[in-house]
């Protein structure tokens, strides 16, 4: 918001000082400042709402008391952050489709996990701890009927807010944006004992893929064993 307010005040004067004899430049400056204020305000508001909703989803997932569901939800959040803010970020029409499809998937997943947990959790508890585990599974499944759809609702609102934030960021069409800097090659790889090795494109690609697609704790422990 502060940047938008700054542009709203500064840009008209800047355009006027560039061409004092051309009144149209003042109009261009006012238009740029207004668009920047609108874009930055909406982007800030929905960015804040998205962050709050994401925290709510994580809290609701923790309250479900379902360890498997919590791990699944954390993995989904990590994958979403990696794909939406990394080099595989969807663009154009694909971004619009993702913004519409993802909230629906969140709601369906929350309901599906809630319904399945009513039957799966008592069965798993009975298999592990008998009658005591069965009773605990009923409790987890009952709590999940409320918590898991709530997680889906929080996640859906998070992704809707992110989509609106993206639209707000691109609304300032008069602002000249520099093209993003592209890496010529991937960074060097550190070898054993954190010693910098000579550049090898194959090792660089492998290290980059390992950073993008991290292994789960279960798989990492299986490899070590």
Coordinates of C-alpha atoms in Angstrom, one line a residue:
X1 CA 0.0 0.0 0.0
X2 CA 2.8 2.4 0.9
X3 CA 4.4 2.0 -2.5
X4 CA 1.1 2.6 -4.2
X5 CA 0.5 5.7 -2.2
X6 CA 4.0 6.9 -3.0
X7 CA 3.5 6.3 -6.8
X8 CA 0.1 8.1 -6.6
X9 CA 1.7 11.2 -5.3
X10 CA 5.1 11.1 -7.0
X11 CA 4.4 9.8 -10.6
X12 CA 2.2 12.8 -11.7
X13 CA 4.9 15.2 -10.6
X14 CA 7.6 13.2 -12.3
X15 CA 5.8 13.0 -15.6
X16 CA 5.0 16.8 -15.4
X17 CA 8.6 17.6 -14.7
X18 CA 9.8 15.6 -17.7
X19 CA 7.5 17.5 -20.1
X20 CA 6.2 20.7 -18.5
X21 CA 4.8 21.9 -21.8
X22 CA 2.9 18.7 -22.5
X23 CA -0.3 18.5 -20.3
X24 CA -1.0 15.0 -21.5
X25 CA 2.1 13.8 -19.5
X26 CA 0.4 14.9 -16.3
X27 CA -2.6 12.8 -17.2
X28 CA -0.4 9.8 -17.9
X29 CA 1.3 10.3 -14.5
X30 CA -2.1 10.5 -12.7
X31 CA -3.2 7.3 -14.5
X32 CA 0.0 5.5 -13.6
X33 CA -0.2 6.6 -10.0
X34 CA -3.9 5.6 -9.7
X35 CA -3.3 2.2 -11.2
X36 CA -0.3 1.6 -9.0
X37 CA -2.3 2.6 -5.9
X38 CA -5.1 0.2 -6.9
X39 CA -2.8 -2.6 -7.8
X40 CA -0.6 -2.3 -4.6
X41 CA -3.6 -1.9 -2.3
X42 CA -5.5 -5.0 -3.6
X43 CA -2.3 -7.0 -3.8
X44 CA -1.4 -6.2 -0.1
X45 CA -4.9 -6.9 1.2
X46 CA -5.3 -10.3 -0.5
X47 CA -1.7 -11.2 0.2
X48 CA -2.4 -10.6 3.9
X49 CA -5.7 -12.6 3.7
X50 CA -3.9 -15.4 1.9
X51 CA -1.3 -15.6 4.7
X52 CA -3.9 -15.6 7.5
X53 CA -5.9 -18.2 5.8
X54 CA -2.9 -20.4 5.2
X55 CA -2.1 -20.2 8.9
X56 CA -5.7 -21.1 9.7
X57 CA -5.5 -24.2 7.4
X58 CA -2.3 -25.4 9.1
X59 CA -3.9 -24.9 12.6
X60 CA -7.0 -26.8 11.6
X61 CA -4.9 -29.6 10.2
X62 CA -3.1 -29.9 13.5
X63 CA -6.4 -30.0 15.4
X64 CA -7.5 -33.0 13.3
X65 CA -5.1 -35.2 15.3
X66 CA -4.6 -37.3 12.1
X67 CA -0.8 -37.6 11.6
X68 CA -1.1 -38.9 8.1
X69 CA -3.5 -36.1 7.1
X70 CA -1.1 -33.5 8.7
X71 CA 1.9 -34.9 6.7
X72 CA -0.2 -34.9 3.5
X73 CA -1.4 -31.3 4.1
X74 CA 2.2 -30.1 4.8
X75 CA 3.4 -31.8 1.6
X76 CA 0.7 -30.1 -0.4
X77 CA 1.5 -26.7 1.0
X78 CA 5.3 -27.2 0.3
X79 CA 4.6 -28.4 -3.3
X80 CA 2.2 -25.4 -3.9
X81 CA 4.8 -22.9 -2.7
X82 CA 7.5 -24.5 -4.8
X83 CA 5.4 -24.6 -8.0
X84 CA 3.8 -21.2 -7.6
X85 CA 6.9 -19.3 -6.7
X86 CA 9.6 -21.2 -8.6
X87 CA 10.5 -21.7 -12.2
X88 CA 7.6 -24.0 -12.8
X89 CA 5.1 -21.3 -12.0
X90 CA 2.1 -21.5 -14.4
X91 CA 1.5 -18.5 -16.6
X92 CA -1.2 -17.1 -18.7
X93 CA -4.3 -19.3 -19.2
X94 CA -2.7 -22.1 -17.2
X95 CA -2.5 -19.7 -14.2
X96 CA -6.2 -18.9 -14.6
X97 CA -7.2 -22.6 -14.8
X98 CA -5.1 -23.4 -11.8
X99 CA -6.7 -20.5 -9.8
X100 CA -10.2 -22.0 -10.5
X101 CA -9.4 -25.7 -10.2
X102 CA -7.3 -25.7 -7.1
X103 CA -9.9 -24.3 -4.7
X104 CA -12.4 -26.9 -5.9
X105 CA -9.8 -29.6 -5.3
X106 CA -9.2 -28.3 -1.8
X107 CA -12.8 -28.5 -0.9
X108 CA -13.2 -32.0 -2.3
X109 CA -10.1 -33.3 -0.6
X110 CA -11.2 -31.9 2.8
X111 CA -14.6 -33.6 2.5
X112 CA -13.1 -36.9 1.2
X113 CA -10.6 -37.1 4.0
X114 CA -13.3 -36.3 6.6
X115 CA -15.6 -39.1 5.3
X116 CA -12.9 -41.7 4.9
X117 CA -11.5 -40.9 8.3
X118 CA -14.7 -41.9 10.0
X119 CA -14.2 -45.5 8.8
X120 CA -10.4 -45.7 8.4
X121 CA -9.3 -44.3 11.8
X122 CA -11.3 -46.8 13.9
X123 CA -10.1 -49.7 11.8
X124 CA -6.4 -48.6 12.0
X125 CA -6.8 -48.0 15.8
X126 CA -8.3 -51.5 16.3
X127 CA -5.5 -53.1 14.3
X128 CA -2.8 -51.4 16.4
X129 CA -4.3 -51.2 19.9
X130 CA -7.5 -53.2 20.0
X131 CA -10.5 -51.7 21.8
X132 CA -8.6 -48.7 23.1
X133 CA -7.3 -47.9 19.6
X134 CA -10.8 -48.4 18.2
X135 CA -12.2 -45.9 20.6
X136 CA -9.4 -43.4 19.9
X137 CA -10.0 -43.9 16.2
X138 CA -13.7 -43.0 16.6
X139 CA -12.7 -39.8 18.3
X140 CA -10.1 -38.9 15.6
X141 CA -12.6 -39.6 12.9
X142 CA -15.3 -37.5 14.6
X143 CA -13.0 -34.6 15.1
X144 CA -11.9 -34.9 11.5
X145 CA -15.5 -34.5 10.3
X146 CA -15.2 -30.9 11.4
X147 CA -11.5 -30.1 11.1
X148 CA -10.7 -31.6 7.7
X149 CA -13.5 -29.8 5.7
X150 CA -12.4 -26.7 7.6
X151 CA -8.9 -27.2 6.3
X152 CA -10.3 -27.5 2.8
X153 CA -12.2 -24.2 3.2
X154 CA -9.1 -22.4 4.5
X155 CA -6.9 -23.8 1.7
X156 CA -9.5 -22.8 -1.0
X157 CA -9.7 -19.3 0.4
X158 CA -5.9 -19.1 0.4
X159 CA -5.7 -20.1 -3.2
X160 CA -8.5 -17.8 -4.3
X161 CA -6.8 -14.9 -2.5
X162 CA -3.5 -15.7 -4.2
X163 CA -5.3 -15.7 -7.6
X164 CA -6.8 -12.3 -6.9
X165 CA -3.4 -11.0 -5.7
X166 CA -1.8 -12.2 -9.0
X167 CA -4.5 -10.4 -11.0
X168 CA -4.0 -7.2 -8.9
X169 CA -0.3 -7.3 -9.5
X170 CA -0.7 -7.5 -13.2
X171 CA -3.4 -4.7 -13.3
X172 CA -0.9 -1.9 -13.5
X173 CA -0.4 -2.2 -17.2
X174 CA 1.2 1.2 -17.5
X175 CA 4.1 0.4 -15.3
X176 CA 7.1 -0.7 -17.3
X177 CA 8.5 -3.8 -15.8
X178 CA 12.0 -5.1 -16.5
X179 CA 12.2 -8.6 -17.8
X180 CA 13.3 -11.1 -15.2
X181 CA 16.9 -12.1 -15.0
X182 CA 17.6 -15.5 -16.4
X183 CA 20.4 -17.6 -15.2
X184 CA 23.0 -18.6 -17.8
X185 CA 23.7 -21.8 -16.0
X186 CA 23.0 -23.6 -12.7
X187 CA 25.2 -22.9 -9.6
X188 CA 28.2 -24.8 -8.6
X189 CA 27.9 -27.9 -6.4
X190 CA 29.6 -28.4 -3.1
X191 CA 31.1 -31.9 -2.6
X192 CA 32.2 -33.8 0.4
X193 CA 33.0 -31.7 3.5
X194 CA 31.4 -28.7 1.7
X195 CA 34.3 -28.3 -0.7
X196 CA 33.5 -26.4 -3.9
X197 CA 34.0 -28.8 -6.9
X198 CA 34.8 -27.9 -10.5
X199 CA 31.7 -27.2 -12.5
X200 CA 29.9 -30.2 -13.9
X201 CA 26.5 -29.6 -15.7
X202 CA 25.2 -33.1 -14.8
X203 CA 25.9 -32.6 -11.1
X204 CA 24.4 -29.1 -11.2
X205 CA 21.2 -30.4 -12.8
X206 CA 21.0 -33.3 -10.3
X207 CA 21.5 -30.9 -7.3
X208 CA 18.9 -28.6 -8.6
X209 CA 16.3 -31.4 -9.0
X210 CA 17.0 -32.6 -5.5
X211 CA 16.3 -29.1 -4.2
X212 CA 13.1 -28.8 -6.2
X213 CA 11.8 -32.3 -5.4
X214 CA 12.9 -33.0 -1.8
X215 CA 12.5 -36.5 -0.5
X216 CA 10.1 -37.2 2.3
X217 CA 11.5 -38.2 5.7
X218 CA 10.2 -41.8 5.3
X219 CA 12.1 -42.3 2.0
X220 CA 15.2 -40.6 3.4
X221 CA 15.3 -42.9 6.4
X222 CA 14.8 -46.0 4.1
X223 CA 17.8 -45.0 1.9
X224 CA 20.0 -44.5 5.0
X225 CA 19.0 -47.9 6.4

